[in-house]
Amino acid sequence: MKQNQQQESASSFPAFWPVLTAIFIGSFVGMYHVVSLNVSLPGFIRIFGTELQTVQWMMTGFTLASGIVVPISGYAMERFGCKRLFLFAIGGITVSSFLCAQAWNVEALIAFRILQGLFCGLIQPVSLALIYRSIRVEKQSFALSVWSFATVLGTAIGPSLSGWLQSFDWHLIFLVTVPVGIIAWVVGAAVIPKDQANGLARLDWPGLLLATGGSLALLLLFGNMNAWGWDSILTWTMLIVGVGCFVFFVRQERSSDHPLLQLRLLLNPRFSLSLMASLILSFGLYAVVYFMPLLLVEMKGLSPFKIGLLFLPAAGCLTVATFAAGRWYSRIGPARLIMIGCTILFISTYYFSKMPSETSLVVIIIWLAVRNIGTGLASTPTTNASMSAVPKEWIGHASALLNWLRQVFSAMALGLCTSLFYSRLELHQSELGGGGEGTSQYRLAYMHSIHDVFLVSSIIVVCAIPIALLLGRRMPAPVTTPKESESL
């Protein structure tokens, strides 16, 4: 009897690899467009005959649109179902990519990029939720590794690929994902099982407005912190508006019968600890990913395309480590994997904070590879530990909450690191006797400032280790799904 139930349970899930292929392709397409303009953005100044402040909105508008749509993804998954929302997001990314390639001026391209950001903001939480709704429990850890690899692959090859395509024809930066998106949509429509949607689900409009306003204010703040400065009225206005919106958002979710996001998830110790570890790791990850190319340009004079090639071996190591973490998760457990990964991350990031300018490219490649091994071992277990602790009914809300907080925190981390860099650059320049750009004093001050950012990042990464130790302990019973009228 028990064997028949197990067989029936297994047969209720679709084939593993077809479903995972659709999720992988969709996630890759979304992540590619997140980073596709990191290298090629300056080229659009020449293409459209405009200035940096204008073309910057191709990324800023995309980021803002992506950030404000994530909180609504939990409700949208509940209301329309994960499959429908996945196909909607993939279709939207594909159509908006085609529209970007047809842009007739920079204003049109900015508008289409903002539209693209809305759909890319949906694809990550939806694809993550699909893993826990469409794949058997015993294979979810490995599936999460494959999903993480899609993110890694998009991040690794996106900048280099777009920079190379721009040298031929800038339209190809966007057109290259159109056929891939069509394939993802067709495969997803054919193999992803249709999940049950709740047609009676209601949207928490006050919560949505507060979450959108708070996200918008904080993303603007941390994206422009260095340009505005701490003595700017804009800085303090955005900070007060952002924090105020989040305070009222929490109050609204506590009292709402249909909360936009189930904040009761934060009462689940395993989910909360894993989320904290994930946010800490994102701080360390973004600091090196953003500032290492700047350091290599200043130290070695490398072109963006060569820097992208330099990161490819590290991306390969990240792939191996990510898959290994998925395989070892059930045997070793998340606590040990996170501790090992964070220790490697700390050692490698600390090394970069002391790296001399004469360091060879081979040594840099090796240390980038070592660091990515730590990233792969730590990142996937934090996500799986948090998502696997959530009742199935709240998978969509958990994915939305996780991705929303990651996005806001990552923007905050990048903004703080940038502010730290420029403040230290000014200090080091004064210590070295000044000197403009191109002088040896400036290059040395520039390098020391990035070293300071890496040092702070390494210290922050260490904070995830005691959290991992807590994850290794026996946890209290998780919060179960409440009645519909209950909320935090």
Tab-separated table of C-alpha atoms in Angstrom:
chain	number	residue	atom	x	y	z
A	1	MET	CA	0.000	0.000	0.000
A	2	LYS	CA	2.759	2.413	0.990
A	3	GLN	CA	4.734	1.554	-2.139
A	4	ASN	CA	1.699	2.300	-4.309
A	5	GLN	CA	1.296	5.701	-2.622
A	6	GLN	CA	4.946	6.531	-3.275
A	7	GLN	CA	4.613	5.529	-6.924
A	8	GLU	CA	1.459	7.602	-7.249
A	9	SER	CA	3.175	10.568	-5.634
A	10	ALA	CA	6.150	10.268	-7.985
A	11	SER	CA	3.891	9.954	-11.043
A	12	SER	CA	2.116	13.177	-10.095
A	13	PHE	CA	5.241	15.127	-11.053
A	14	PRO	CA	6.246	15.727	-14.689
A	15	ALA	CA	9.521	14.576	-16.242
A	16	PHE	CA	12.443	16.171	-14.442
A	17	TRP	CA	14.748	17.340	-17.228
A	18	PRO	CA	12.156	18.848	-19.625
A	19	VAL	CA	10.711	21.004	-16.838
A	20	LEU	CA	14.151	21.991	-15.565
A	21	THR	CA	15.278	22.860	-19.107
A	22	ALA	CA	12.407	25.307	-19.509
A	23	ILE	CA	13.137	26.892	-16.117
A	24	PHE	CA	16.866	27.071	-16.899
A	25	ILE	CA	16.434	28.783	-20.267
A	26	GLY	CA	13.888	31.239	-18.913
A	27	SER	CA	16.049	32.187	-15.951
A	28	PHE	CA	19.134	32.574	-18.164
A	29	VAL	CA	17.348	34.910	-20.578
A	30	GLY	CA	16.167	37.093	-17.705
A	31	MET	CA	19.571	37.248	-16.031
A	32	TYR	CA	21.372	38.006	-19.303
A	33	HIS	CA	19.426	41.220	-19.715
A	34	VAL	CA	20.105	42.221	-16.115
A	35	VAL	CA	23.851	42.442	-16.836
A	36	SER	CA	23.953	42.770	-20.638
A	37	LEU	CA	24.707	46.507	-20.627
A	38	ASN	CA	27.320	46.510	-17.853
A	39	VAL	CA	30.151	46.685	-20.397
A	40	SER	CA	28.434	48.028	-23.518
A	41	LEU	CA	26.619	50.980	-21.918
A	42	PRO	CA	29.303	53.615	-22.781
A	43	GLY	CA	29.093	52.592	-26.439
A	44	PHE	CA	25.544	53.933	-26.658
A	45	ILE	CA	26.852	57.435	-25.955
A	46	ARG	CA	28.505	57.366	-29.364
A	47	ILE	CA	25.713	55.416	-31.074
A	48	PHE	CA	22.982	57.898	-30.125
A	49	GLY	CA	25.167	60.981	-29.791
A	50	THR	CA	24.109	61.611	-26.217
A	51	GLU	CA	25.731	61.766	-22.765
A	52	LEU	CA	26.360	59.304	-19.944
A	53	GLN	CA	23.673	60.765	-17.675
A	54	THR	CA	21.085	59.897	-20.339
A	55	VAL	CA	22.210	56.395	-21.316
A	56	GLN	CA	22.606	55.537	-17.617
A	57	TRP	CA	18.818	55.397	-17.465
A	58	MET	CA	18.943	52.314	-19.667
A	59	MET	CA	20.215	50.522	-16.556
A	60	THR	CA	18.656	52.682	-13.847
A	61	GLY	CA	15.160	52.461	-15.332
A	62	PHE	CA	15.540	48.714	-15.822
A	63	THR	CA	16.649	48.232	-12.209
A	64	LEU	CA	13.826	50.345	-10.797
A	65	ALA	CA	11.194	48.541	-12.869
A	66	SER	CA	12.584	45.162	-11.873
A	67	GLY	CA	12.695	46.120	-8.211
A	68	ILE	CA	9.137	47.426	-7.915
A	69	VAL	CA	7.519	44.446	-9.667
A	70	VAL	CA	9.056	41.726	-7.470
A	71	PRO	CA	6.761	42.278	-4.426
A	72	ILE	CA	3.653	41.694	-6.532
A	73	SER	CA	4.945	38.379	-7.902
A	74	GLY	CA	3.746	36.446	-4.832
A	75	TYR	CA	0.156	37.619	-5.331
A	76	ALA	CA	0.396	37.109	-9.108
A	77	MET	CA	1.545	33.488	-8.682
A	78	GLU	CA	-1.344	32.822	-6.321
A	79	ARG	CA	-3.891	34.572	-8.536
A	80	PHE	CA	-2.854	33.291	-11.963
A	81	GLY	CA	-0.641	30.255	-11.236
A	82	CYS	CA	3.101	29.810	-11.681
A	83	LYS	CA	2.901	28.374	-15.181
A	84	ARG	CA	0.831	31.228	-16.587
A	85	LEU	CA	3.035	33.832	-14.965
A	86	PHE	CA	6.209	32.100	-16.193
A	87	LEU	CA	4.945	32.076	-19.778
A	88	PHE	CA	3.772	35.686	-19.421
A	89	ALA	CA	7.204	36.766	-18.183
A	90	ILE	CA	9.110	34.868	-20.874
A	91	GLY	CA	6.815	36.199	-23.585
A	92	GLY	CA	7.223	39.730	-22.231
A	93	ILE	CA	11.023	39.471	-22.126
A	94	THR	CA	11.074	38.193	-25.712
A	95	VAL	CA	8.753	40.897	-27.073
A	96	SER	CA	10.471	43.712	-25.156
A	97	SER	CA	13.895	42.486	-26.349
A	98	PHE	CA	12.665	42.726	-29.933
A	99	LEU	CA	11.308	46.221	-29.238
A	100	CYS	CA	14.652	47.286	-27.753
A	101	ALA	CA	16.350	46.256	-30.994
A	102	GLN	CA	13.879	48.410	-32.957
A	103	ALA	CA	14.489	51.555	-30.859
A	104	TRP	CA	14.872	54.650	-33.059
A	105	ASN	CA	16.458	56.876	-30.411
A	106	VAL	CA	17.825	56.685	-26.893
A	107	GLU	CA	14.523	57.735	-25.308
A	108	ALA	CA	12.712	54.846	-26.999
A	109	LEU	CA	15.410	52.407	-25.928
A	110	ILE	CA	15.137	53.596	-22.317
A	111	ALA	CA	11.356	53.117	-22.414
A	112	PHE	CA	11.659	49.602	-23.843
A	113	ARG	CA	14.351	48.734	-21.282
A	114	ILE	CA	12.006	49.793	-18.477
A	115	LEU	CA	9.343	47.507	-19.965
A	116	GLN	CA	11.915	44.717	-20.180
A	117	GLY	CA	12.822	45.267	-16.510
A	118	LEU	CA	9.233	44.585	-15.440
A	119	PHE	CA	9.287	41.133	-17.030
A	120	CYS	CA	12.844	40.313	-15.914
A	121	GLY	CA	11.831	41.185	-12.363
A	122	LEU	CA	9.100	38.542	-12.528
A	123	ILE	CA	11.108	35.697	-14.035
A	124	GLN	CA	13.494	35.025	-11.124
A	125	PRO	CA	10.910	34.594	-8.299
A	126	VAL	CA	8.558	32.664	-10.593
A	127	SER	CA	11.220	30.263	-11.857
A	128	LEU	CA	12.445	29.660	-8.299
A	129	ALA	CA	8.897	28.904	-7.121
A	130	LEU	CA	8.398	26.502	-10.029
A	131	ILE	CA	11.263	24.349	-8.775
A	132	TYR	CA	9.462	23.729	-5.484
A	133	ARG	CA	6.057	23.245	-7.108
A	134	SER	CA	6.954	21.112	-10.131
A	135	ILE	CA	9.892	18.950	-8.997
A	136	ARG	CA	9.992	16.109	-6.471
A	137	VAL	CA	11.437	16.940	-3.064
A	138	GLU	CA	14.428	14.626	-3.369
A	139	LYS	CA	15.537	16.365	-6.586
A	140	GLN	CA	14.870	19.948	-5.591
A	141	SER	CA	18.366	20.583	-4.257
A	142	PHE	CA	19.986	19.499	-7.525
A	143	ALA	CA	17.382	21.428	-9.523
A	144	LEU	CA	18.225	24.531	-7.512
A	145	SER	CA	21.876	24.081	-8.471
A	146	VAL	CA	20.914	24.021	-12.155
A	147	TRP	CA	18.736	27.104	-11.648
A	148	SER	CA	21.615	28.868	-9.880
A	149	PHE	CA	23.902	27.948	-12.770
A	150	ALA	CA	21.512	29.714	-15.168
A	151	THR	CA	21.949	32.859	-13.105
A	152	VAL	CA	25.713	32.381	-13.007
A	153	LEU	CA	25.934	31.723	-16.746
A	154	GLY	CA	23.915	34.819	-17.596
A	155	THR	CA	26.039	36.932	-15.258
A	156	ALA	CA	29.313	35.445	-16.534
A	157	ILE	CA	28.838	35.681	-20.283
A	158	GLY	CA	26.333	38.546	-20.500
A	159	PRO	CA	28.771	41.481	-20.316
A	160	SER	CA	31.405	39.879	-22.562
A	161	LEU	CA	28.843	38.709	-25.115
A	162	SER	CA	27.085	42.063	-25.306
A	163	GLY	CA	30.401	43.922	-25.621
A	164	TRP	CA	31.433	41.641	-28.476
A	165	LEU	CA	28.035	41.939	-30.221
A	166	GLN	CA	28.098	45.721	-29.954
A	167	SER	CA	31.322	45.779	-31.958
A	168	PHE	CA	29.325	44.295	-34.865
A	169	ASP	CA	25.801	45.660	-34.430
A	170	TRP	CA	24.236	46.933	-31.186
A	171	HIS	CA	20.824	45.529	-32.173
A	172	LEU	CA	22.226	42.009	-31.700
A	173	ILE	CA	22.607	42.615	-27.942
A	174	PHE	CA	18.825	42.344	-27.669
A	175	LEU	CA	17.976	40.167	-30.674
A	176	VAL	CA	20.250	37.341	-29.527
A	177	THR	CA	17.763	36.276	-26.835
A	178	VAL	CA	14.622	36.450	-29.001
A	179	PRO	CA	14.906	32.901	-30.452
A	180	VAL	CA	16.040	31.604	-27.042
A	181	GLY	CA	12.985	33.171	-25.436
A	182	ILE	CA	10.685	31.619	-28.039
A	183	ILE	CA	12.209	28.186	-27.328
A	184	ALA	CA	11.758	28.684	-23.581
A	185	TRP	CA	8.107	29.666	-24.064
A	186	VAL	CA	7.317	26.689	-26.307
A	187	VAL	CA	9.080	24.185	-24.040
A	188	GLY	CA	7.506	25.681	-20.937
A	189	ALA	CA	4.010	25.617	-22.417
A	190	ALA	CA	4.464	21.953	-23.341
A	191	VAL	CA	6.087	20.471	-20.225
A	192	ILE	CA	5.434	22.652	-17.160
A	193	PRO	CA	2.369	21.332	-15.325
A	194	LYS	CA	-0.556	23.694	-14.877
A	195	ASP	CA	-0.875	24.565	-11.216
A	196	GLN	CA	-4.016	25.591	-9.435
A	197	ALA	CA	-4.753	29.308	-9.378
A	198	ASN	CA	-6.834	31.057	-6.754
A	199	GLY	CA	-9.286	33.211	-8.650
A	200	LEU	CA	-10.556	34.679	-5.390
A	201	ALA	CA	-7.153	36.040	-4.364
A	202	ARG	CA	-7.316	39.770	-3.754
A	203	LEU	CA	-4.563	42.298	-4.213
A	204	ASP	CA	-3.476	44.271	-1.167
A	205	TRP	CA	-3.390	47.688	-2.835
A	206	PRO	CA	-2.160	49.668	0.185
A	207	GLY	CA	0.617	47.105	0.700
A	208	LEU	CA	1.529	47.260	-2.999
A	209	LEU	CA	1.737	51.062	-2.992
A	210	LEU	CA	3.869	51.080	0.164
A	211	ALA	CA	6.189	48.317	-1.094
A	212	THR	CA	6.540	50.032	-4.482
A	213	GLY	CA	7.194	53.438	-2.937
A	214	GLY	CA	9.725	52.052	-0.464
A	215	SER	CA	11.556	50.027	-3.105
A	216	LEU	CA	11.623	52.952	-5.532
A	217	ALA	CA	12.943	55.376	-2.915
A	218	LEU	CA	15.691	53.068	-1.648
A	219	LEU	CA	16.781	51.944	-5.116
A	220	LEU	CA	17.050	55.589	-6.182
A	221	LEU	CA	18.925	56.416	-2.983
A	222	PHE	CA	21.536	53.672	-3.202
A	223	GLY	CA	21.901	54.062	-6.964
A	224	ASN	CA	22.706	57.777	-6.628
A	225	MET	CA	24.228	57.956	-3.153
A	226	ASN	CA	27.674	58.857	-4.401
A	227	ALA	CA	26.424	61.530	-6.813
A	228	TRP	CA	24.086	63.109	-4.266
A	229	GLY	CA	26.241	62.836	-1.154
A	230	TRP	CA	25.100	62.616	2.461
A	231	ASP	CA	24.513	66.360	2.723
A	232	SER	CA	21.950	66.367	-0.105
A	233	ILE	CA	18.262	66.895	0.619
A	234	LEU	CA	17.511	64.223	-2.005
A	235	THR	CA	19.501	61.636	-0.057
A	236	TRP	CA	17.645	62.268	3.193
A	237	THR	CA	14.275	62.567	1.461
A	238	MET	CA	14.666	59.190	-0.231
A	239	LEU	CA	15.944	57.629	2.998
A	240	ILE	CA	13.020	58.926	5.060
A	241	VAL	CA	10.460	58.002	2.397
A	242	GLY	CA	11.957	54.524	1.916
A	243	VAL	CA	12.216	53.648	5.606
A	244	GLY	CA	8.812	55.185	6.325
A	245	CYS	CA	7.133	53.196	3.561
A	246	PHE	CA	8.613	49.944	4.862
A	247	VAL	CA	7.509	50.681	8.430
A	248	PHE	CA	3.943	51.304	7.291
A	249	PHE	CA	4.188	48.312	4.941
A	250	VAL	CA	4.890	46.004	7.893
A	251	ARG	CA	1.935	47.484	9.786
A	252	GLN	CA	-0.296	47.046	6.750
A	253	GLU	CA	0.714	43.410	6.280
A	254	ARG	CA	0.060	42.679	9.944
A	255	SER	CA	-3.513	43.899	9.691
A	256	SER	CA	-4.412	42.779	6.158
A	257	ASP	CA	-6.573	39.697	5.601
A	258	HIS	CA	-4.884	39.268	2.213
A	259	PRO	CA	-1.290	40.488	2.659
A	260	LEU	CA	0.809	41.218	-0.390
A	261	LEU	CA	3.673	39.222	1.161
A	262	GLN	CA	3.371	36.707	3.987
A	263	LEU	CA	5.662	38.284	6.548
A	264	ARG	CA	4.809	35.428	8.900
A	265	LEU	CA	7.543	33.607	7.000
A	266	LEU	CA	10.046	35.652	8.997
A	267	LEU	CA	8.813	33.883	12.139
A	268	ASN	CA	10.198	30.661	10.687
A	269	PRO	CA	13.720	30.450	12.243
A	270	ARG	CA	15.200	28.390	9.412
A	271	PHE	CA	13.815	30.682	6.731
A	272	SER	CA	14.961	33.845	8.548
A	273	LEU	CA	18.478	32.592	9.270
A	274	SER	CA	18.954	31.384	5.707
A	275	LEU	CA	17.657	34.713	4.417
A	276	MET	CA	20.109	36.609	6.621
A	277	ALA	CA	23.000	34.478	5.359
A	278	SER	CA	21.894	35.043	1.759
A	279	LEU	CA	21.763	38.821	2.194
A	280	ILE	CA	25.205	38.897	3.824
A	281	LEU	CA	26.650	36.823	0.988
A	282	SER	CA	25.125	39.138	-1.613
A	283	PHE	CA	27.030	42.044	-0.058
A	284	GLY	CA	30.354	40.254	-0.441
A	285	LEU	CA	29.543	38.928	-3.893
A	286	TYR	CA	28.498	42.219	-5.476
A	287	ALA	CA	31.463	44.112	-4.088
A	288	VAL	CA	34.010	41.916	-5.877
A	289	VAL	CA	31.950	41.371	-9.045
A	290	TYR	CA	31.563	45.147	-9.499
A	291	PHE	CA	34.960	46.416	-8.342
A	292	MET	CA	37.318	43.695	-9.591
A	293	PRO	CA	36.909	44.716	-13.270
A	294	LEU	CA	37.639	48.329	-12.270
A	295	LEU	CA	40.767	47.181	-10.455
A	296	LEU	CA	41.918	45.145	-13.451
A	297	VAL	CA	41.433	48.118	-15.784
A	298	GLU	CA	43.495	50.347	-13.497
A	299	MET	CA	46.184	47.748	-12.669
A	300	LYS	CA	46.543	45.947	-15.986
A	301	GLY	CA	44.858	48.199	-18.561
A	302	LEU	CA	42.647	45.338	-19.773
A	303	SER	CA	39.710	45.892	-22.109
A	304	PRO	CA	36.199	44.927	-20.926
A	305	PHE	CA	36.145	41.972	-23.319
A	306	LYS	CA	39.463	40.618	-22.005
A	307	ILE	CA	38.227	41.035	-18.439
A	308	GLY	CA	35.172	38.987	-19.362
A	309	LEU	CA	37.434	36.245	-20.698
A	310	LEU	CA	39.465	36.431	-17.491
A	311	PHE	CA	36.341	35.611	-15.487
A	312	LEU	CA	35.335	32.578	-17.587
A	313	PRO	CA	37.560	29.998	-15.762
A	314	ALA	CA	36.112	31.257	-12.475
A	315	ALA	CA	32.619	30.833	-13.919
A	316	GLY	CA	33.487	27.230	-14.738
A	317	CYS	CA	34.595	26.621	-11.142
A	318	LEU	CA	31.421	28.260	-9.907
A	319	THR	CA	29.424	25.865	-12.050
A	320	VAL	CA	31.195	22.823	-10.626
A	321	ALA	CA	30.869	24.068	-7.040
A	322	THR	CA	27.186	24.891	-7.504
A	323	PHE	CA	26.397	21.415	-8.796
A	324	ALA	CA	28.524	19.851	-6.066
A	325	ALA	CA	26.608	21.788	-3.406
A	326	GLY	CA	23.365	20.458	-4.855
A	327	ARG	CA	24.655	16.891	-4.751
A	328	TRP	CA	26.091	17.160	-1.230
A	329	TYR	CA	23.221	19.122	0.296
A	330	SER	CA	21.277	16.170	1.671
A	331	ARG	CA	24.430	14.357	2.836
A	332	ILE	CA	26.407	17.231	4.388
A	333	GLY	CA	23.634	19.680	5.177
A	334	PRO	CA	23.422	23.440	4.523
A	335	ALA	CA	25.257	24.520	7.696
A	336	ARG	CA	28.577	22.885	6.816
A	337	LEU	CA	28.393	23.872	3.159
A	338	ILE	CA	27.726	27.503	4.050
A	339	MET	CA	30.553	27.534	6.602
A	340	ILE	CA	33.032	26.033	4.136
A	341	GLY	CA	31.917	28.359	1.354
A	342	CYS	CA	32.049	31.476	3.542
A	343	THR	CA	35.509	30.560	4.813
A	344	ILE	CA	36.787	30.284	1.238
A	345	LEU	CA	35.038	33.541	0.353
A	346	PHE	CA	36.639	35.305	3.307
A	347	ILE	CA	40.175	34.076	2.537
A	348	SER	CA	39.977	34.937	-1.172
A	349	THR	CA	38.321	38.341	-0.662
A	350	TYR	CA	40.864	39.205	2.019
A	351	TYR	CA	43.648	38.242	-0.404
A	352	PHE	CA	42.233	40.671	-2.976
A	353	SER	CA	42.284	43.414	-0.337
A	354	LYS	CA	46.084	43.002	-0.130
A	355	MET	CA	46.850	42.066	-3.749
A	356	PRO	CA	49.882	43.975	-5.102
A	357	SER	CA	49.748	45.634	-8.506
A	358	GLU	CA	52.440	43.346	-9.955
A	359	THR	CA	50.326	40.214	-9.376
A	360	SER	CA	50.235	38.132	-12.567
A	361	LEU	CA	47.022	37.422	-14.451
A	362	VAL	CA	47.459	33.697	-13.837
A	363	VAL	CA	47.455	34.234	-10.074
A	364	ILE	CA	44.381	36.480	-10.339
A	365	ILE	CA	42.546	33.837	-12.391
A	366	ILE	CA	43.389	31.174	-9.788
A	367	TRP	CA	42.156	33.304	-6.884
A	368	LEU	CA	38.976	34.247	-8.756
A	369	ALA	CA	38.378	30.540	-9.335
A	370	VAL	CA	38.978	29.735	-5.661
A	371	ARG	CA	36.609	32.484	-4.633
A	372	ASN	CA	33.899	31.217	-6.952
A	373	ILE	CA	34.209	27.749	-5.456
A	374	GLY	CA	33.290	29.305	-2.126
A	375	THR	CA	30.432	31.196	-3.771
A	376	GLY	CA	29.009	28.037	-5.301
A	377	LEU	CA	29.258	26.063	-2.076
A	378	ALA	CA	27.558	28.779	0.001
A	379	SER	CA	24.924	30.368	-2.233
A	380	THR	CA	22.783	27.414	-3.277
A	381	PRO	CA	22.448	25.925	0.251
A	382	THR	CA	21.236	29.261	1.661
A	383	THR	CA	18.461	29.461	-0.925
A	384	ASN	CA	17.474	25.814	-0.573
A	385	ALA	CA	17.496	25.966	3.228
A	386	SER	CA	15.103	28.907	3.208
A	387	MET	CA	12.733	27.643	0.507
A	388	SER	CA	12.576	24.058	1.795
A	389	ALA	CA	11.441	25.348	5.213
A	390	VAL	CA	8.311	26.940	3.734
A	391	PRO	CA	4.839	25.318	3.433
A	392	LYS	CA	3.958	24.599	-0.187
A	393	GLU	CA	1.070	27.065	-0.040
A	394	TRP	CA	3.530	29.890	0.625
A	395	ILE	CA	6.202	29.003	-1.949
A	396	GLY	CA	5.243	31.940	-4.172
A	397	HIS	CA	5.283	34.388	-1.269
A	398	ALA	CA	8.628	33.029	-0.030
A	399	SER	CA	10.215	33.343	-3.464
A	400	ALA	CA	8.886	36.882	-3.874
A	401	LEU	CA	10.069	37.936	-0.405
A	402	LEU	CA	13.494	36.361	-0.901
A	403	ASN	CA	14.100	37.968	-4.294
A	404	TRP	CA	12.693	41.338	-3.228
A	405	LEU	CA	14.931	41.641	-0.172
A	406	ARG	CA	17.940	40.412	-2.139
A	407	GLN	CA	17.405	43.056	-4.794
A	408	VAL	CA	16.985	45.918	-2.340
A	409	PHE	CA	19.904	44.720	-0.201
A	410	SER	CA	22.164	44.231	-3.236
A	411	ALA	CA	21.431	47.780	-4.374
A	412	MET	CA	22.182	48.989	-0.866
A	413	ALA	CA	25.444	47.024	-0.786
A	414	LEU	CA	26.582	48.419	-4.132
A	415	GLY	CA	25.669	51.965	-3.121
A	416	LEU	CA	27.481	51.736	0.205
A	417	CYS	CA	30.554	50.162	-1.393
A	418	THR	CA	30.651	52.891	-4.045
A	419	SER	CA	30.398	55.599	-1.393
A	420	LEU	CA	33.126	53.905	0.623
A	421	PHE	CA	35.331	53.710	-2.462
A	422	TYR	CA	35.064	57.399	-3.303
A	423	SER	CA	35.515	58.555	0.281
A	424	ARG	CA	38.650	56.412	0.608
A	425	LEU	CA	39.873	57.564	-2.811
A	426	GLU	CA	39.744	61.180	-1.660
A	427	LEU	CA	41.583	60.277	1.551
A	428	HIS	CA	44.298	58.251	-0.201
A	429	GLN	CA	44.820	60.989	-2.797
A	430	SER	CA	45.414	63.550	-0.070
A	431	GLU	CA	47.830	61.175	1.687
A	432	LEU	CA	49.779	60.623	-1.556
A	433	GLY	CA	49.992	64.306	-2.394
A	434	GLY	CA	47.173	64.561	-4.912
A	435	GLY	CA	47.569	63.965	-8.615
A	436	GLY	CA	44.942	63.814	-11.349
A	437	GLU	CA	43.706	60.847	-13.360
A	438	GLY	CA	46.475	59.047	-15.201
A	439	THR	CA	49.170	59.912	-12.667
A	440	SER	CA	50.933	57.239	-10.629
A	441	GLN	CA	49.588	58.789	-7.395
A	442	TYR	CA	46.014	58.543	-8.644
A	443	ARG	CA	46.410	54.920	-9.778
A	444	LEU	CA	47.883	53.966	-6.405
A	445	ALA	CA	45.111	55.774	-4.517
A	446	TYR	CA	42.533	54.085	-6.784
A	447	MET	CA	43.958	50.649	-6.066
A	448	HIS	CA	44.129	51.236	-2.299
A	449	SER	CA	40.503	52.401	-2.281
A	450	ILE	CA	39.288	49.220	-3.964
A	451	HIS	CA	41.429	47.226	-1.513
A	452	ASP	CA	39.538	48.941	1.314
A	453	VAL	CA	36.207	47.903	-0.197
A	454	PHE	CA	37.401	44.294	-0.438
A	455	LEU	CA	38.589	44.369	3.172
A	456	VAL	CA	35.192	45.544	4.438
A	457	SER	CA	33.481	42.923	2.252
A	458	SER	CA	35.632	40.133	3.674
A	459	ILE	CA	34.732	41.175	7.228
A	460	ILE	CA	31.020	41.211	6.370
A	461	VAL	CA	31.197	37.749	4.768
A	462	VAL	CA	32.547	36.311	8.039
A	463	CYS	CA	29.257	37.291	9.709
A	464	ALA	CA	27.498	34.529	7.777
A	465	ILE	CA	29.531	31.806	9.537
A	466	PRO	CA	27.845	32.078	12.983
A	467	ILE	CA	24.482	32.129	11.187
A	468	ALA	CA	25.456	28.860	9.510
A	469	LEU	CA	26.305	27.432	12.929
A	470	LEU	CA	22.792	28.284	14.113
A	471	LEU	CA	21.338	26.582	11.041
A	472	GLY	CA	23.119	23.395	12.095
A	473	ARG	CA	21.174	23.286	15.362
A	474	ARG	CA	17.754	21.794	15.859
A	475	MET	CA	15.144	24.390	14.979
A	476	PRO	CA	11.757	25.008	16.630
A	477	ALA	CA	8.723	23.843	14.699
A	478	PRO	CA	8.241	26.089	11.657
A	479	VAL	CA	5.272	28.391	11.330
A	480	THR	CA	2.471	26.540	9.581
A	481	THR	CA	0.059	27.998	7.084
A	482	PRO	CA	-2.495	30.011	9.013
A	483	LYS	CA	-6.135	30.417	8.331
A	484	GLU	CA	-6.931	32.856	5.574
A	485	SER	CA	-7.746	35.623	8.019
A	486	GLU	CA	-4.487	35.388	9.904
A	487	SER	CA	-1.426	37.493	9.205
A	488	LEU	CA	1.673	38.575	11.004
